[in-house]
XYZ file of C-alpha atoms in Angstrom:
266
model
C 76.347 166.533 129.509
C 75.623 163.001 128.335
C 72.271 162.925 126.528
C 72.655 159.441 125.133
C 69.924 156.828 125.672
C 66.195 156.682 125.360
C 64.167 159.669 126.571
C 60.386 159.393 127.051
C 58.405 162.638 126.557
C 55.788 161.975 129.190
C 52.050 162.263 128.440
C 49.831 164.222 130.905
C 47.166 161.767 132.170
C 43.802 163.201 133.026
C 41.125 161.911 135.317
C 37.399 161.545 134.733
C 36.888 165.290 135.476
C 39.565 166.264 132.908
C 41.995 167.323 135.582
C 45.615 166.278 135.731
C 45.939 162.800 137.360
C 49.181 163.584 139.327
C 49.447 160.183 141.079
C 49.252 158.410 137.669
C 51.853 160.791 136.282
C 54.138 160.114 139.181
C 53.794 156.333 138.759
C 54.337 156.558 134.999
C 57.538 158.562 135.560
C 58.740 155.977 138.145
C 58.121 153.128 135.740
C 59.988 154.854 132.909
C 62.944 155.482 135.140
C 62.964 152.022 136.513
C 63.060 150.665 132.946
C 66.246 152.642 132.361
C 64.952 155.601 130.318
C 65.119 159.258 130.916
C 62.290 161.788 131.244
C 61.130 164.728 129.151
C 58.423 166.818 130.723
C 55.972 169.403 129.252
C 56.804 168.584 125.645
C 54.366 168.335 122.786
C 53.358 164.821 123.894
C 52.413 166.221 127.276
C 49.847 168.585 125.670
C 51.731 171.340 127.420
C 49.946 174.049 125.505
C 46.679 173.016 127.192
C 48.105 173.115 130.714
C 47.735 176.083 133.022
C 50.760 177.785 134.566
C 49.863 176.220 137.946
C 49.660 172.725 136.339
C 53.017 173.188 134.625
C 54.686 174.178 137.885
C 53.150 171.279 139.800
C 54.326 168.827 137.152
C 57.930 170.114 137.448
C 57.873 169.931 141.227
C 56.287 166.430 141.222
C 58.815 164.963 138.788
C 61.956 166.480 140.289
C 63.187 168.906 137.690
C 66.870 168.135 138.439
C 66.424 164.865 136.506
C 64.331 166.282 133.620
C 64.593 167.670 130.153
C 61.804 170.267 130.042
C 59.929 171.584 127.047
C 60.492 175.327 127.219
C 60.309 177.712 124.221
C 60.248 181.238 125.723
C 62.376 183.141 128.238
C 59.630 182.852 130.830
C 59.338 179.135 130.332
C 63.107 178.705 130.524
C 63.236 180.602 133.805
C 60.418 178.438 135.098
C 62.410 175.338 134.123
C 65.526 176.514 135.994
C 67.304 173.658 137.740
C 66.395 171.116 135.027
C 69.011 169.173 133.075
C 68.126 171.009 129.811
C 65.315 172.505 127.804
C 63.816 171.010 124.638
C 63.193 174.208 122.620
C 61.162 174.323 119.415
C 62.438 176.008 116.311
C 60.068 179.066 116.134
C 56.773 177.723 114.640
C 54.418 179.260 112.102
C 56.237 182.619 111.508
C 58.971 180.898 109.372
C 61.660 183.491 110.313
C 64.297 182.016 107.900
C 67.413 180.209 108.942
C 69.244 183.347 110.017
C 66.327 184.237 112.237
C 66.454 180.824 113.794
C 70.149 181.308 114.559
C 69.544 184.754 116.154
C 66.579 183.361 118.117
C 68.583 180.573 119.670
C 71.600 182.858 120.336
C 69.303 185.202 122.318
C 67.563 182.336 124.201
C 70.834 180.609 125.063
C 72.443 183.821 126.313
C 69.613 184.283 128.905
C 68.656 180.733 129.691
C 69.601 179.196 133.070
C 69.853 175.774 131.492
C 71.324 174.322 128.219
C 69.073 174.053 125.156
C 68.270 171.092 122.871
C 66.852 172.301 119.537
C 63.602 170.631 118.510
C 63.665 170.474 114.711
C 60.326 169.309 113.338
C 59.650 171.238 110.089
C 56.314 169.548 109.388
C 54.979 171.354 112.363
C 57.045 174.538 112.413
C 57.124 175.246 108.692
C 60.812 176.135 109.022
C 63.336 173.752 107.390
C 67.012 173.885 108.479
C 70.044 172.905 106.361
C 72.848 170.883 107.777
C 75.053 173.998 107.724
C 72.479 175.852 109.816
C 72.393 172.998 112.336
C 76.181 173.164 112.658
C 75.921 176.902 113.295
C 73.328 176.151 116.014
C 75.661 173.563 117.510
C 78.378 176.202 117.770
C 76.231 178.423 119.995
C 77.333 178.357 123.607
C 74.653 176.662 125.587
C 73.102 174.664 122.760
C 73.923 170.993 123.424
C 71.886 168.900 121.079
C 69.057 168.502 118.579
C 65.922 166.389 118.473
C 65.880 165.555 114.749
C 62.374 164.976 113.479
C 62.214 165.864 109.830
C 60.160 162.834 108.771
C 62.889 161.658 106.420
C 66.426 160.383 106.504
C 68.009 163.034 104.255
C 71.479 163.945 103.095
C 71.786 166.629 105.763
C 71.184 164.033 108.453
C 73.673 161.602 106.886
C 76.375 164.284 106.735
C 75.595 165.410 110.258
C 75.929 161.980 111.712
C 79.033 161.180 109.697
C 80.815 164.142 111.297
C 78.888 165.315 114.328
C 79.859 168.556 116.061
C 81.850 168.012 119.246
C 79.751 167.873 122.389
C 76.518 168.028 120.431
C 73.945 165.220 120.854
C 71.837 164.155 117.885
C 68.657 162.477 119.059
C 66.082 160.685 116.949
C 62.730 162.397 117.056
C 60.893 160.263 114.474
C 60.130 157.039 116.379
C 60.060 154.774 113.395
C 63.562 155.843 112.321
C 65.237 154.933 115.620
C 67.042 151.856 114.225
C 68.553 153.522 111.140
C 69.524 156.657 113.043
C 71.268 154.666 115.762
C 73.076 152.682 113.056
C 74.378 155.896 111.603
C 75.554 157.220 114.934
C 72.703 158.999 116.727
C 73.110 159.283 120.473
C 69.613 158.076 121.319
C 66.034 159.169 120.832
C 63.216 161.178 122.352
C 60.356 158.765 121.673
C 56.727 158.890 122.675
C 56.430 155.260 121.670
C 58.775 154.299 124.512
C 55.880 154.814 126.999
C 55.132 151.232 125.867
C 57.807 148.534 125.922
C 60.185 150.941 127.623
C 62.676 148.271 128.627
C 62.749 146.922 125.064
C 63.538 150.328 123.652
C 66.313 150.784 126.221
C 67.744 147.370 125.457
C 67.510 147.942 121.714
C 69.388 151.220 122.056
C 72.178 149.296 123.787
C 72.201 146.005 121.735
C 70.913 147.004 118.271
C 69.222 143.667 117.505
C 67.821 144.019 113.957
C 64.617 142.014 114.344
C 63.721 143.864 117.544
C 64.268 147.179 115.746
C 61.684 146.096 113.112
C 59.235 145.074 115.837
C 59.580 148.372 117.679
C 59.202 150.312 114.415
C 55.889 148.566 113.785
C 54.816 149.458 117.309
C 55.749 153.089 116.726
C 53.761 153.148 113.447
C 50.650 151.918 115.212
C 51.095 154.440 118.058
C 51.292 157.251 115.571
C 48.311 156.164 113.447
C 46.314 159.093 114.906
C 47.475 162.445 116.377
C 49.982 162.013 119.139
C 49.470 161.301 122.037
C 45.935 160.038 121.525
C 46.899 156.423 120.648
C 49.610 156.294 123.316
C 47.082 157.362 125.870
C 44.493 154.752 124.660
C 47.184 152.088 124.943
C 48.253 153.120 128.340
C 44.627 153.204 129.513
C 43.963 149.744 128.079
C 46.935 148.523 130.064
C 45.511 150.029 133.254
C 48.365 152.494 133.697
C 46.375 155.790 133.437
C 42.737 156.422 134.610
C 41.378 157.578 131.265
C 42.488 157.930 127.637
C 41.313 161.540 127.785
C 42.981 164.472 126.004
C 42.267 168.174 125.904
C 41.089 170.171 122.960
C 42.013 170.661 120.183
C 42.792 166.922 120.371
C 40.081 164.345 120.407
C 40.386 160.814 121.872
C 41.674 158.101 119.558
C 39.047 156.287 117.534
C 38.373 152.603 118.046
C 40.682 152.213 121.028
C 39.697 148.563 121.784
C 42.672 147.039 119.953
C 45.365 149.142 121.582
C 45.760 146.807 124.508
C 47.116 144.194 122.057
C 49.826 146.388 120.533
C 52.638 144.723 122.375
C 51.638 141.178 121.388
């Protein structure tokens, strides 16, 4: 499966009553696809943990799961995501099972999953670091096809991994501000919340690698992550008239001082 390119982990827009604004979500997904990017549904950026089971299922049906990567971390969620292109599956958070536990966890999930898995490696959130050797062991599991690499640093493990990537294993940038250097080192693309804005520019940059544009997009990403994701992204989309409210669900709170977000693309 070709996972190269820019993937946008869609936000979940809410209306004035705090309910999912499905028409706005459908339009947002259409715009992303028209700009040449791919879709990720029900990831962290979607506030998936705050959605009900019924809301999750309606999102999958609305967006046509056959064209989606879907955030799914448990056997039940993987079954629910059946028919999708792949699942974006988080390294087990909070419990810190150790690297051998992570291997066993993904072996068990992959053995029962109806769709391939992309490992979501974000140790700042999970508390579980992974060495390059462990990532190579994950890549060798049948049914594990890639990784969203979001360690917050460009470390020696990443350099070694990109210098000699496992066959058939996609390495995707998960730290938006590091898109340019990771692409330069050989990453296949990125899963980038920032690409809700300036989607066509992100897609073109992934293809053309123009240095000055990479700097501009990194500055945009820095601004969009100035407060907890996806609060600033939502404020910017609302300021642009693309979603009905900038609302989020608890435990998130709306971004502070949203008035300047409409000028982020200037």
